[in-house]
mmCIF file of C-alpha atoms in Angstrom:
data_model
loop_
_atom_site.group_PDB
_atom_site.id
_atom_site.type_symbol
_atom_site.label_atom_id
_atom_site.label_comp_id
_atom_site.label_asym_id
_atom_site.label_seq_id
_atom_site.Cartn_x
_atom_site.Cartn_y
_atom_site.Cartn_z
ATOM 1 C CA ASN I 1165 39.016 -38.118 -20.238
ATOM 2 C CA GLN I 1166 38.890 -35.048 -18.190
ATOM 3 C CA THR I 1167 39.943 -34.914 -14.589
ATOM 4 C CA LEU I 1168 37.958 -33.164 -12.372
ATOM 5 C CA VAL I 1169 40.058 -30.852 -10.000
ATOM 6 C CA LEU I 1170 38.875 -29.623 -6.653
ATOM 7 C CA ASP I 1171 40.791 -26.625 -6.453
ATOM 8 C CA ALA I 1172 40.156 -23.670 -3.627
ATOM 9 C CA THR I 1173 41.234 -20.836 -6.003
ATOM 10 C CA GLN I 1174 39.444 -22.521 -9.228
ATOM 11 C CA ASN I 1175 36.438 -20.356 -10.192
ATOM 12 C CA THR I 1176 34.260 -22.806 -12.209
ATOM 13 C CA PHE I 1177 34.429 -25.605 -9.775
ATOM 14 C CA SER I 1178 36.023 -24.831 -6.415
ATOM 15 C CA LEU I 1179 35.458 -25.311 -2.872
ATOM 16 C CA LYS I 1180 34.718 -21.765 -2.408
ATOM 17 C CA SER I 1181 31.959 -21.800 -4.981
ATOM 18 C CA ILE I 1182 30.575 -25.198 -3.265
ATOM 19 C CA TYR I 1183 30.097 -23.698 -0.014
ATOM 20 C CA ILE I 1184 28.683 -20.383 -1.570
ATOM 21 C CA ASP I 1185 26.142 -22.471 -3.618
ATOM 22 C CA PHE I 1186 25.492 -24.702 -0.326
ATOM 23 C CA ARG I 1187 24.865 -21.712 1.882
ATOM 24 C CA GLU I 1188 22.528 -20.265 -0.616
ATOM 25 C CA ILE I 1189 20.400 -23.360 -1.669
ATOM 26 C CA THR I 1190 20.122 -24.217 2.129
ATOM 27 C CA LYS I 1191 19.126 -20.643 3.298
ATOM 28 C CA ALA I 1192 22.124 -20.778 5.978
ATOM 29 C CA ARG I 1193 20.854 -18.046 8.043
ATOM 30 C CA LEU I 1194 17.210 -19.507 8.618
ATOM 31 C CA ALA I 1195 18.708 -22.978 9.017
ATOM 32 C CA ILE I 1196 21.087 -21.568 11.685
ATOM 33 C CA SER I 1197 18.519 -19.683 13.660
ATOM 34 C CA VAL I 1198 16.023 -22.853 13.905
ATOM 35 C CA VAL I 1199 19.033 -24.973 14.964
ATOM 36 C CA PHE I 1200 19.770 -22.505 17.601
ATOM 37 C CA SER I 1201 16.366 -22.487 18.869
ATOM 38 C CA SER I 1202 16.326 -26.360 18.774
ATOM 39 C CA ILE I 1203 19.407 -26.387 20.947
ATOM 40 C CA ALA I 1204 18.052 -23.913 23.158
ATOM 41 C CA GLY I 1205 14.872 -26.145 23.743
ATOM 42 C CA PHE I 1206 16.895 -28.945 24.278
ATOM 43 C CA MET I 1207 19.146 -27.224 27.112
ATOM 44 C CA LEU I 1208 16.275 -26.013 28.681
ATOM 45 C CA GLY I 1209 14.956 -29.493 29.413
ATOM 46 C CA ILE I 1210 17.871 -31.092 30.675
ATOM 47 C CA TYR I 1211 18.198 -31.367 34.568
ATOM 48 C CA ASP I 1212 21.727 -30.336 34.599
ATOM 49 C CA LEU I 1213 24.894 -29.934 32.734
ATOM 50 C CA HIS I 1214 26.275 -33.241 34.157
ATOM 51 C CA SER I 1215 23.334 -35.012 32.138
ATOM 52 C CA LEU I 1216 24.212 -33.339 29.029
ATOM 53 C CA ASP I 1217 25.080 -36.059 26.355
ATOM 54 C CA TRP I 1218 27.396 -34.042 23.772
ATOM 55 C CA MET I 1219 26.872 -36.353 21.080
ATOM 56 C CA VAL I 1220 23.141 -36.249 21.243
ATOM 57 C CA LEU I 1221 23.495 -32.521 20.966
ATOM 58 C CA LEU I 1222 25.725 -32.419 18.026
ATOM 59 C CA LYS I 1223 23.360 -35.002 16.317
ATOM 60 C CA LEU I 1224 20.712 -32.665 16.738
ATOM 61 C CA ALA I 1225 22.417 -29.601 15.644
ATOM 62 C CA VAL I 1226 23.683 -31.579 12.346
ATOM 63 C CA GLY I 1227 20.250 -33.294 11.762
ATOM 64 C CA GLY I 1228 18.155 -29.978 12.442
ATOM 65 C CA TYR I 1229 20.392 -28.106 9.835
ATOM 66 C CA CYS I 1230 20.158 -30.917 7.277
ATOM 67 C CA MET I 1231 16.586 -31.230 7.910
ATOM 68 C CA VAL I 1232 15.562 -27.370 7.413
ATOM 69 C CA GLY I 1233 18.479 -27.044 4.558
ATOM 70 C CA ALA I 1234 17.114 -29.934 2.676
ATOM 71 C CA SER I 1235 13.284 -28.430 2.959
ATOM 72 C CA ASN I 1236 14.720 -24.734 1.945
ATOM 73 C CA ALA I 1237 16.543 -26.462 -0.921
ATOM 74 C CA PHE I 1238 13.392 -28.507 -2.203
ATOM 75 C CA ASN I 1239 11.189 -25.472 -1.901
ATOM 76 C CA GLN I 1240 13.421 -23.153 -3.906
ATOM 77 C CA VAL I 1241 13.805 -26.031 -6.749
ATOM 78 C CA ILE I 1242 9.827 -26.560 -7.169
ATOM 79 C CA ALA I 1243 9.260 -22.770 -7.201
ATOM 80 C CA ASP I 1244 12.180 -22.123 -9.793
ATOM 81 C CA PRO I 1245 10.468 -21.946 -13.206
ATOM 82 C CA ASN I 1246 14.030 -22.117 -14.976
ATOM 83 C CA VAL I 1247 14.557 -25.307 -16.705
ATOM 84 C CA LEU I 1248 18.111 -25.515 -15.901
ATOM 85 C CA SER I 1249 17.859 -24.813 -12.199
ATOM 86 C CA GLY I 1250 14.274 -25.660 -11.294
ATOM 87 C CA SER I 1251 11.316 -27.951 -11.909
ATOM 88 C CA ARG I 1252 8.252 -25.429 -11.786
ATOM 89 C CA LEU I 1253 5.955 -26.165 -14.601
ATOM 90 C CA VAL I 1254 4.910 -22.646 -15.524
ATOM 91 C CA ASP I 1255 1.926 -22.846 -18.096
ATOM 92 C CA ASN I 1256 -0.755 -20.049 -18.450
ATOM 93 C CA SER I 1257 -2.038 -20.880 -21.750
ATOM 94 C CA ARG I 1258 -5.756 -20.439 -22.543
ATOM 95 C CA ILE I 1259 -8.207 -21.397 -25.261
ATOM 96 C CA TYR I 1260 -11.018 -19.236 -26.209
ATOM 97 C CA HIS I 1261 -13.884 -21.397 -27.731
ATOM 98 C CA SER I 1262 -17.078 -20.160 -29.145
ATOM 99 C CA ASP I 1263 -19.825 -22.022 -31.439
ATOM 100 C CA ALA I 1264 -23.268 -21.332 -33.080
ATOM 101 C CA ASN I 1265 -26.007 -23.457 -34.133
ATOM 102 C CA TYR I 1266 -29.536 -22.721 -35.981
ATOM 103 C CA ASN I 1267 -32.163 -24.997 -37.066
ATOM 104 C CA LEU I 1268 -34.131 -24.157 -40.025
ATOM 105 C CA LYS I 1269 -37.403 -26.008 -39.525
ATOM 106 C CA ASP I 1270 -39.337 -22.893 -39.022
ATOM 107 C CA LEU I 1271 -38.200 -21.759 -42.484
ATOM 108 C CA ILE I 1272 -37.627 -25.187 -44.612
ATOM 109 C CA SER I 1273 -40.415 -28.032 -44.319
ATOM 110 C CA PHE I 1274 -39.321 -30.831 -46.744
ATOM 111 C CA ALA I 1275 -36.328 -31.643 -44.244
ATOM 112 C CA GLU I 1276 -34.776 -30.679 -41.203
ATOM 113 C CA ILE I 1277 -31.614 -28.388 -41.837
ATOM 114 C CA GLN I 1278 -29.314 -27.195 -39.270
ATOM 115 C CA VAL I 1279 -26.358 -25.068 -39.802
ATOM 116 C CA GLY I 1280 -23.578 -23.793 -37.630
ATOM 117 C CA GLY I 1281 -20.044 -22.977 -36.942
ATOM 118 C CA SER I 1282 -17.426 -22.600 -34.403
ATOM 119 C CA PHE I 1283 -14.312 -20.563 -33.744
ATOM 120 C CA ARG I 1284 -11.056 -21.213 -31.331
ATOM 121 C CA GLN I 1285 -8.322 -19.293 -30.299
ATOM 122 C CA TYR I 1286 -5.257 -20.845 -28.642
ATOM 123 C CA GLN I 1287 -3.066 -18.763 -26.393
ATOM 124 C CA LEU I 1288 0.166 -20.627 -25.445
ATOM 125 C CA ASP I 1289 2.025 -18.704 -22.731
ATOM 126 C CA SER I 1290 4.627 -21.003 -20.652
ATOM 127 C CA GLY I 1291 7.289 -17.926 -20.648
ATOM 128 C CA GLY I 1292 9.445 -20.333 -22.808
ATOM 129 C CA ARG I 1293 9.254 -23.211 -20.455
ATOM 130 C CA ILE I 1294 7.041 -25.513 -22.772
ATOM 131 C CA TYR I 1295 6.566 -23.652 -25.825
ATOM 132 C CA THR I 1296 9.194 -21.459 -27.824
ATOM 133 C CA ASP I 1297 6.985 -18.479 -26.429
ATOM 134 C CA ALA I 1298 9.888 -17.017 -24.314
ATOM 135 C CA ASN I 1299 9.276 -13.495 -26.117
ATOM 136 C CA GLY I 1300 5.610 -13.396 -25.655
ATOM 137 C CA PRO I 1301 2.329 -15.497 -25.855
ATOM 138 C CA ILE I 1302 1.738 -17.441 -29.315
ATOM 139 C CA TYR I 1303 -1.630 -17.255 -30.925
ATOM 140 C CA TYR I 1304 -3.216 -19.451 -33.448
ATOM 141 C CA ASN I 1305 -6.653 -19.925 -34.609
ATOM 142 C CA GLU I 1306 -9.113 -22.548 -36.188
ATOM 143 C CA TYR I 1307 -12.514 -22.229 -37.320
ATOM 144 C CA GLY I 1308 -15.041 -24.579 -38.654
ATOM 145 C CA LEU I 1309 -18.414 -24.554 -40.645
ATOM 146 C CA TYR I 1310 -20.965 -27.092 -40.958
ATOM 147 C CA THR I 1311 -24.493 -28.180 -42.193
ATOM 148 C CA GLN I 1312 -26.761 -31.111 -41.651
ATOM 149 C CA ALA I 1313 -29.850 -32.202 -43.263
ATOM 150 C CA THR I 1314 -32.465 -35.114 -42.015
ATOM 151 C CA LYS I 1315 -35.261 -36.295 -43.751
ATOM 152 C CA LYS I 1316 -37.749 -39.021 -43.240
ATOM 153 C CA MET I 1317 -39.202 -40.966 -45.814
ATOM 154 C CA MET I 1318 -41.638 -44.159 -46.446
ATOM 155 C CA ASP I 1319 -44.042 -43.427 -43.657
ATOM 156 C CA ASP I 1320 -41.098 -42.608 -41.403
ATOM 157 C CA ARG I 1321 -39.631 -46.097 -41.687
ATOM 158 C CA LEU I 1322 -36.375 -44.752 -43.527
ATOM 159 C CA LYS I 1323 -34.385 -41.592 -41.987
ATOM 160 C CA PHE I 1324 -31.784 -40.363 -43.934
ATOM 161 C CA THR I 1325 -29.097 -37.881 -42.245
ATOM 162 C CA GLY I 1326 -26.337 -36.203 -44.270
ATOM 163 C CA SER I 1327 -23.790 -33.478 -43.026
ATOM 164 C CA ILE I 1328 -20.537 -31.951 -44.117
ATOM 165 C CA ARG I 1329 -18.270 -29.778 -42.231
ATOM 166 C CA TYR I 1330 -15.093 -27.731 -43.315
ATOM 167 C CA ASP I 1331 -12.707 -26.917 -40.895
ATOM 168 C CA LYS I 1332 -9.356 -24.807 -41.153
ATOM 169 C CA SER I 1333 -6.921 -24.294 -38.985
ATOM 170 C CA GLN I 1334 -4.126 -21.323 -39.274
ATOM 171 C CA ASN I 1335 -1.058 -24.003 -39.910
ATOM 172 C CA PHE I 1336 -3.012 -26.907 -41.993
ATOM 173 C CA LYS I 1337 -4.888 -26.884 -45.112
ATOM 174 C CA GLY I 1338 -8.710 -26.993 -44.820
ATOM 175 C CA ASN I 1339 -10.450 -30.201 -44.295
ATOM 176 C CA TYR I 1340 -13.842 -31.383 -45.400
ATOM 177 C CA SER I 1341 -15.650 -33.924 -43.370
ATOM 178 C CA PRO I 1342 -18.792 -35.426 -44.919
ATOM 179 C CA ARG I 1343 -21.101 -38.066 -43.455
ATOM 180 C CA VAL I 1344 -23.857 -40.193 -44.443
ATOM 181 C CA SER I 1345 -26.318 -42.394 -42.547
ATOM 182 C CA LEU I 1346 -29.342 -44.660 -43.095
ATOM 183 C CA VAL I 1347 -31.758 -46.083 -40.549
ATOM 184 C CA TYR I 1348 -34.628 -48.294 -41.344
ATOM 185 C CA SER I 1349 -37.306 -49.432 -39.090
ATOM 186 C CA ALA I 1350 -38.697 -52.607 -40.090
ATOM 187 C CA GLY I 1351 -41.692 -54.677 -38.587
ATOM 188 C CA GLN I 1352 -45.356 -53.806 -37.843
ATOM 189 C CA ASN I 1353 -44.302 -52.028 -34.524
ATOM 190 C CA LYS I 1354 -40.839 -50.789 -36.252
ATOM 191 C CA ASN I 1355 -38.890 -52.367 -33.973
ATOM 192 C CA HIS I 1356 -36.281 -54.041 -35.864
ATOM 193 C CA ASN I 1357 -33.918 -51.272 -36.523
ATOM 194 C CA PHE I 1358 -31.224 -51.308 -39.197
ATOM 195 C CA ARG I 1359 -28.308 -49.083 -39.745
ATOM 196 C CA GLY I 1360 -25.766 -47.929 -41.818
ATOM 197 C CA SER I 1361 -23.209 -45.093 -41.905
ATOM 198 C CA PHE I 1362 -20.171 -43.794 -43.464
ATOM 199 C CA GLN I 1363 -17.967 -40.742 -42.258
ATOM 200 C CA THR I 1364 -14.695 -39.306 -42.164
ATOM 201 C CA GLY I 1365 -12.791 -37.242 -39.636
ATOM 202 C CA PHE I 1366 -9.439 -35.657 -38.686
ATOM 203 C CA ARG I 1367 -7.532 -34.862 -35.896
ATOM 204 C CA ASN I 1368 -5.497 -31.618 -35.950
ATOM 205 C CA PRO I 1369 -2.150 -31.710 -33.909
ATOM 206 C CA THR I 1370 -2.060 -30.705 -30.798
ATOM 207 C CA THR I 1371 -0.604 -27.652 -29.321
ATOM 208 C CA GLN I 1372 2.766 -29.704 -28.274
ATOM 209 C CA ASP I 1373 2.879 -31.171 -31.720
ATOM 210 C CA GLN I 1374 3.135 -27.680 -33.264
ATOM 211 C CA TYR I 1375 4.750 -25.376 -30.998
ATOM 212 C CA ILE I 1376 6.854 -27.375 -27.952
ATOM 213 C CA GLY I 1377 10.384 -26.376 -27.902
ATOM 214 C CA PHE I 1378 11.397 -28.217 -24.674
ATOM 215 C CA ASN I 1379 14.706 -29.292 -23.639
ATOM 216 C CA VAL I 1380 14.621 -32.472 -21.735
ATOM 217 C CA GLY I 1381 18.613 -33.258 -21.703
ATOM 218 C CA SER I 1382 18.867 -36.013 -23.881
ATOM 219 C CA ALA I 1383 17.008 -34.247 -26.928
ATOM 220 C CA ILE I 1384 15.153 -31.306 -27.943
ATOM 221 C CA LEU I 1385 11.384 -31.955 -28.005
ATOM 222 C CA LEU I 1386 10.578 -30.020 -31.104
ATOM 223 C CA GLY I 1387 6.969 -28.888 -32.665
ATOM 224 C CA SER I 1388 6.790 -28.589 -36.350
ATOM 225 C CA ALA I 1389 4.621 -25.414 -37.127
ATOM 226 C CA PRO I 1390 6.803 -23.648 -39.583
ATOM 227 C CA ASP I 1391 7.113 -20.543 -37.290
ATOM 228 C CA ASN I 1392 8.179 -22.696 -34.585
ATOM 229 C CA LEU I 1393 10.947 -23.911 -36.381
ATOM 230 C CA THR I 1394 12.363 -20.439 -37.235
ATOM 231 C CA ARG I 1395 11.525 -19.221 -33.796
ATOM 232 C CA TYR I 1396 13.650 -22.091 -31.696
ATOM 233 C CA SER I 1397 17.153 -21.084 -32.216
ATOM 234 C CA GLU I 1398 20.411 -21.572 -29.985
ATOM 235 C CA THR I 1399 24.245 -21.047 -30.170
ATOM 236 C CA LEU I 1400 26.462 -23.966 -29.456
ATOM 237 C CA PRO I 1401 29.918 -24.154 -28.866
ATOM 238 C CA ILE I 1402 32.246 -26.286 -31.201
ATOM 239 C CA SER I 1403 34.029 -28.602 -29.391
ATOM 240 C CA GLY I 1404 36.821 -31.116 -30.209
ATOM 241 C CA ALA I 1405 39.478 -30.738 -32.882
ATOM 242 C CA ALA I 1406 39.729 -27.311 -34.900
ATOM 243 C CA VAL I 1407 37.563 -27.267 -37.861
ATOM 244 C CA PRO I 1408 38.746 -25.289 -40.877
ATOM 245 C CA THR I 1409 36.087 -22.624 -41.952
ATOM 246 C CA ILE I 1410 34.211 -23.082 -38.519
ATOM 247 C CA GLY I 1411 34.445 -20.528 -35.733
ATOM 248 C CA SER I 1412 34.261 -21.679 -32.272
ATOM 249 C CA SER I 1413 30.292 -21.648 -32.004
ATOM 250 C CA VAL I 1414 27.477 -22.149 -34.256
ATOM 251 C CA GLY I 1415 23.870 -20.971 -34.332
ATOM 252 C CA ILE I 1416 21.179 -23.489 -35.437
ATOM 253 C CA ASN I 1417 17.503 -23.353 -35.282
ATOM 254 C CA GLY I 1418 14.486 -25.884 -35.938
ATOM 255 C CA THR I 1419 14.797 -26.192 -39.672
ATOM 256 C CA ASN I 1420 18.170 -27.888 -38.985
ATOM 257 C CA ALA I 1421 16.430 -30.709 -37.262
ATOM 258 C CA TYR I 1422 14.001 -31.715 -40.453
ATOM 259 C CA ASP I 1423 16.294 -30.413 -43.473
ATOM 260 C CA ASN I 1424 19.907 -31.028 -42.027
ATOM 261 C CA SER I 1425 19.862 -34.372 -39.736
ATOM 262 C CA TYR I 1426 20.539 -37.856 -39.639
ATOM 263 C CA THR I 1427 17.971 -40.264 -38.382
ATOM 264 C CA ALA I 1428 19.284 -41.241 -34.789
ATOM 265 C CA THR I 1429 18.994 -44.915 -35.754
ATOM 266 C CA SER I 1430 21.488 -44.485 -38.493
ATOM 267 C CA ALA I 1431 23.856 -42.358 -36.648
ATOM 268 C CA LEU I 1432 23.713 -44.780 -33.571
ATOM 269 C CA ALA I 1433 24.497 -47.530 -36.419
ATOM 270 C CA PHE I 1434 27.435 -45.384 -37.726
ATOM 271 C CA ALA I 1435 28.882 -44.975 -34.350
ATOM 272 C CA SER I 1436 28.589 -48.901 -33.409
ATOM 273 C CA SER I 1437 30.242 -49.789 -36.679
ATOM 274 C CA GLY I 1438 33.325 -47.574 -35.995
ATOM 275 C CA GLY I 1439 32.465 -45.041 -38.972
ATOM 276 C CA ASN I 1440 30.880 -46.552 -41.783
ATOM 277 C CA THR I 1441 29.285 -43.626 -43.394
ATOM 278 C CA ALA I 1442 27.144 -46.008 -45.731
ATOM 279 C CA LEU I 1443 25.102 -46.667 -42.743
ATOM 280 C CA LEU I 1444 24.046 -42.578 -42.333
ATOM 281 C CA ARG I 1445 20.461 -41.981 -43.719
ATOM 282 C CA LYS I 1446 19.353 -38.138 -44.144
ATOM 283 C CA THR I 1447 16.362 -37.445 -42.304
ATOM 284 C CA ASP I 1448 13.320 -37.231 -44.799
ATOM 285 C CA VAL I 1449 9.897 -36.604 -43.210
ATOM 286 C CA ASP I 1450 7.344 -33.814 -43.636
ATOM 287 C CA VAL I 1451 6.445 -31.486 -40.850
ATOM 288 C CA VAL I 1452 3.178 -32.649 -38.833
ATOM 289 C CA LYS I 1453 -0.214 -32.732 -40.599
ATOM 290 C CA PRO I 1454 -3.788 -33.742 -39.423
ATOM 291 C CA GLU I 1455 -4.551 -37.446 -38.976
ATOM 292 C CA GLU I 1456 -7.401 -38.853 -41.063
ATOM 293 C CA VAL I 1457 -9.881 -41.443 -40.895
ATOM 294 C CA LYS I 1458 -12.789 -43.079 -42.944
ATOM 295 C CA ALA I 1459 -15.359 -45.218 -41.011
ATOM 296 C CA PHE I 1460 -17.977 -47.553 -42.296
ATOM 297 C CA GLU I 1461 -20.570 -48.937 -39.476
ATOM 298 C CA LEU I 1462 -23.591 -51.478 -40.166
ATOM 299 C CA GLY I 1463 -25.860 -52.491 -37.117
ATOM 300 C CA TYR I 1464 -29.152 -53.998 -36.003
ATOM 301 C CA ARG I 1465 -31.325 -53.226 -33.025
ATOM 302 C CA SER I 1466 -34.514 -54.525 -31.941
ATOM 303 C CA PHE I 1467 -36.269 -56.230 -29.021
ATOM 304 C CA ILE I 1468 -37.056 -59.891 -28.553
ATOM 305 C CA ASN I 1469 -39.386 -61.099 -26.005
ATOM 306 C CA LYS I 1470 -38.730 -58.143 -23.845
ATOM 307 C CA THR I 1471 -34.761 -58.547 -24.476
ATOM 308 C CA SER I 1472 -33.000 -55.834 -26.211
ATOM 309 C CA ILE I 1473 -30.332 -56.640 -28.645
ATOM 310 C CA ASP I 1474 -27.902 -54.833 -30.617
ATOM 311 C CA ILE I 1475 -25.362 -56.204 -33.095
ATOM 312 C CA ASN I 1476 -22.919 -53.847 -34.845
ATOM 313 C CA GLY I 1477 -19.817 -54.146 -37.266
ATOM 314 C CA TYR I 1478 -17.424 -51.543 -38.081
ATOM 315 C CA TYR I 1479 -14.411 -51.003 -40.728
ATOM 316 C CA ASN I 1480 -12.031 -48.142 -40.450
ATOM 317 C CA ILE I 1481 -9.203 -46.770 -42.383
ATOM 318 C CA TYR I 1482 -6.555 -44.575 -40.851
ATOM 319 C CA ASN I 1483 -3.883 -42.524 -42.508
ATOM 320 C CA ASN I 1484 -1.065 -39.954 -41.136
ATOM 321 C CA PHE I 1485 -0.957 -41.383 -37.709
ATOM 322 C CA ILE I 1486 1.163 -38.866 -35.697
ATOM 323 C CA GLY I 1487 4.275 -40.169 -34.274
ATOM 324 C CA ASN I 1488 7.839 -39.140 -32.890
ATOM 325 C CA LEU I 1489 11.144 -39.349 -34.597
ATOM 326 C CA ASN I 1490 14.706 -38.891 -33.055
ATOM 327 C CA VAL I 1491 17.270 -37.291 -35.402
ATOM 328 C CA VAL I 1492 20.708 -35.941 -34.827
ATOM 329 C CA ALA I 1493 21.635 -32.679 -36.359
ATOM 330 C CA PRO I 1494 25.390 -31.908 -37.178
ATOM 331 C CA LEU I 1495 26.350 -28.313 -36.291
ATOM 332 C CA TYR I 1496 28.374 -28.087 -39.268
ATOM 333 C CA GLY I 1497 28.264 -29.694 -42.540
ATOM 334 C CA LEU I 1498 25.361 -30.949 -44.674
ATOM 335 C CA ALA I 1499 23.818 -34.193 -44.043
ATOM 336 C CA GLN I 1500 23.205 -36.638 -46.878
ATOM 337 C CA ASN I 1501 22.973 -40.031 -47.818
ATOM 338 C CA ASN I 1502 26.328 -42.108 -47.822
ATOM 339 C CA PRO I 1503 28.386 -38.796 -47.377
ATOM 340 C CA THR I 1504 32.062 -38.304 -48.339
ATOM 341 C CA LEU I 1505 34.212 -40.234 -45.990
ATOM 342 C CA GLY I 1506 37.440 -37.955 -45.414
ATOM 343 C CA ASN I 1507 39.254 -38.328 -42.432
ATOM 344 C CA PRO I 1508 38.876 -37.319 -38.790
ATOM 345 C CA ASN I 1509 40.416 -34.179 -39.046
ATOM 346 C CA LEU I 1510 39.040 -33.018 -42.431
ATOM 347 C CA ALA I 1511 42.868 -33.210 -43.926
ATOM 348 C CA VAL I 1512 41.432 -34.384 -47.293
ATOM 349 C CA PHE I 1513 38.122 -32.751 -47.602
ATOM 350 C CA PRO I 1514 38.162 -29.719 -45.547
ATOM 351 C CA THR I 1515 35.544 -27.839 -47.116
ATOM 352 C CA ASP I 1516 33.286 -30.789 -48.370
ATOM 353 C CA PRO I 1517 29.912 -30.604 -46.472
ATOM 354 C CA GLY I 1518 29.215 -34.216 -46.209
ATOM 355 C CA SER I 1519 32.639 -34.958 -44.998
ATOM 356 C CA GLN I 1520 32.034 -32.010 -42.326
ATOM 357 C CA SER I 1521 28.909 -33.550 -41.070
ATOM 358 C CA VAL I 1522 30.879 -36.812 -40.604
ATOM 359 C CA HIS I 1523 33.259 -35.089 -38.861
ATOM 360 C CA ALA I 1524 30.751 -33.223 -36.730
ATOM 361 C CA LEU I 1525 29.211 -36.828 -35.630
ATOM 362 C CA ARG I 1526 32.723 -37.994 -34.853
ATOM 363 C CA THR I 1527 33.637 -35.249 -32.431
ATOM 364 C CA GLY I 1528 30.107 -35.048 -30.570
ATOM 365 C CA ASN I 1529 29.305 -31.707 -32.365
ATOM 366 C CA THR I 1530 25.583 -32.351 -32.634
ATOM 367 C CA ARG I 1531 22.092 -31.551 -31.398
ATOM 368 C CA THR I 1532 19.464 -34.412 -30.875
ATOM 369 C CA PHE I 1533 15.871 -33.704 -31.681
ATOM 370 C CA GLN I 1534 12.505 -35.461 -31.309
ATOM 371 C CA LEU I 1535 10.367 -34.321 -33.994
ATOM 372 C CA TYR I 1536 6.762 -34.747 -34.743
ATOM 373 C CA THR I 1537 5.492 -36.160 -38.058
ATOM 374 C CA ASN I 1538 3.158 -38.724 -39.685
ATOM 375 C CA THR I 1539 3.554 -42.308 -40.725
ATOM 376 C CA ASP I 1540 3.243 -43.357 -44.129
ATOM 377 C CA LEU I 1541 1.563 -46.400 -43.238
ATOM 378 C CA GLU I 1542 -2.298 -47.000 -43.654
ATOM 379 C CA ILE I 1543 -3.647 -48.688 -40.853
ATOM 380 C CA LYS I 1544 -6.967 -50.602 -41.048
ATOM 381 C CA SER I 1545 -9.213 -51.874 -38.080
ATOM 382 C CA LEU I 1546 -12.462 -53.992 -38.066
ATOM 383 C CA GLY I 1547 -14.596 -55.496 -35.554
ATOM 384 C CA PHE I 1548 -17.856 -56.269 -34.499
ATOM 385 C CA GLY I 1549 -20.186 -56.298 -31.238
ATOM 386 C CA ILE I 1550 -22.925 -57.654 -29.595
ATOM 387 C CA GLY I 1551 -24.944 -56.392 -26.990
ATOM 388 C CA LEU I 1552 -27.926 -57.882 -24.866
ATOM 389 C CA SER I 1553 -29.999 -56.175 -22.090
ATOM 390 C CA ARG I 1554 -33.183 -56.952 -20.161
ATOM 391 C CA LYS I 1555 -35.379 -55.735 -17.471
ATOM 392 C CA VAL I 1556 -35.544 -58.454 -14.491
ATOM 393 C CA TYR I 1557 -37.005 -56.638 -11.591
ATOM 394 C CA GLN I 1558 -38.868 -53.190 -11.531
ATOM 395 C CA ASP I 1559 -36.360 -50.931 -12.855
ATOM 396 C CA PHE I 1560 -33.219 -53.161 -12.491
ATOM 397 C CA GLU I 1561 -31.687 -53.972 -15.763
ATOM 398 C CA VAL I 1562 -29.196 -56.817 -16.462
ATOM 399 C CA GLY I 1563 -26.776 -56.344 -19.687
ATOM 400 C CA VAL I 1564 -23.991 -58.119 -21.239
ATOM 401 C CA ASN I 1565 -21.541 -57.139 -24.129
ATOM 402 C CA TYR I 1566 -19.066 -58.737 -26.269
ATOM 403 C CA ASN I 1567 -16.912 -56.923 -28.838
#
């Protein structure tokens, strides 16, 4: 336990430094001038000095200073973008997007064919406040190409639509997204419509999933783009007992979070057990990648006695859901499953990497990260829905849905 000492001659935390900080954050000169104006106005309003209540005057002076000082302090905090001293959120990020589409119906007659593409550039610019862009904006690009063909057959009763899209993000492998759908219109008036479709899709990790580097106090929120892991770096002091072969400080970067850390759950279990190293589990996750989905749908739509009815069912398969994982990275040593125990001062295994990592956990020489990664679970969902609607008076329509 450390004792906090208030010493007028102490430089790190002294009465003098408190006074200076208080005067600066409350803007003492401005606050005093406002208090002086308030007192002057109060004095002009009294009948004579005999009616002056000095306690009221004191309350006016103290209350006025506190109110103006608090307002000044608040304005300074919300205007300061420094994460250590202010709360201003700075984000001048931009997205530049363009797309093009061309219908080939004037050139090709057997089917309606469309082609197109898109391009998007992200410019992340938070000045190091949110992303790891303290040395300048981060740029990365995405582009996509697609084609779609539509063909009507069987006296226009059967409509086929097929499409495929290719998307490539700078940080991920390309993704193909095929889609096929069929719609058949039965009945003399083609008012019984049966439909079925199969499609695939994906969702790229967001800019924060890839490039965030934000210290929230309890942890570092760290995006997993390869260049983000190497760009995020910091030098931290080594505290506690002296560590052989380790200096007074050590530098780490984002790769430590993925390649040399323990899961926060196992680190907590280790601490709660009094130091059972068998409970420690080395972090073993990949950097984040796109989420994927395969979707199947069947449906029917028709009009029966002026009532519209729509019935549909779906079945979806999701893979690579994006989530978070908290990990604890030792500032020295090598994280490993069931590391060598050694003893608290490394007298037995002074150079053993596993024992060093245990020593770092015991002495609090760690850094906690929140990582972005994907779950290995395949998640499936299915459902159905029915909807009814009918015009009841002129253009008023009543509808009901159940899903």
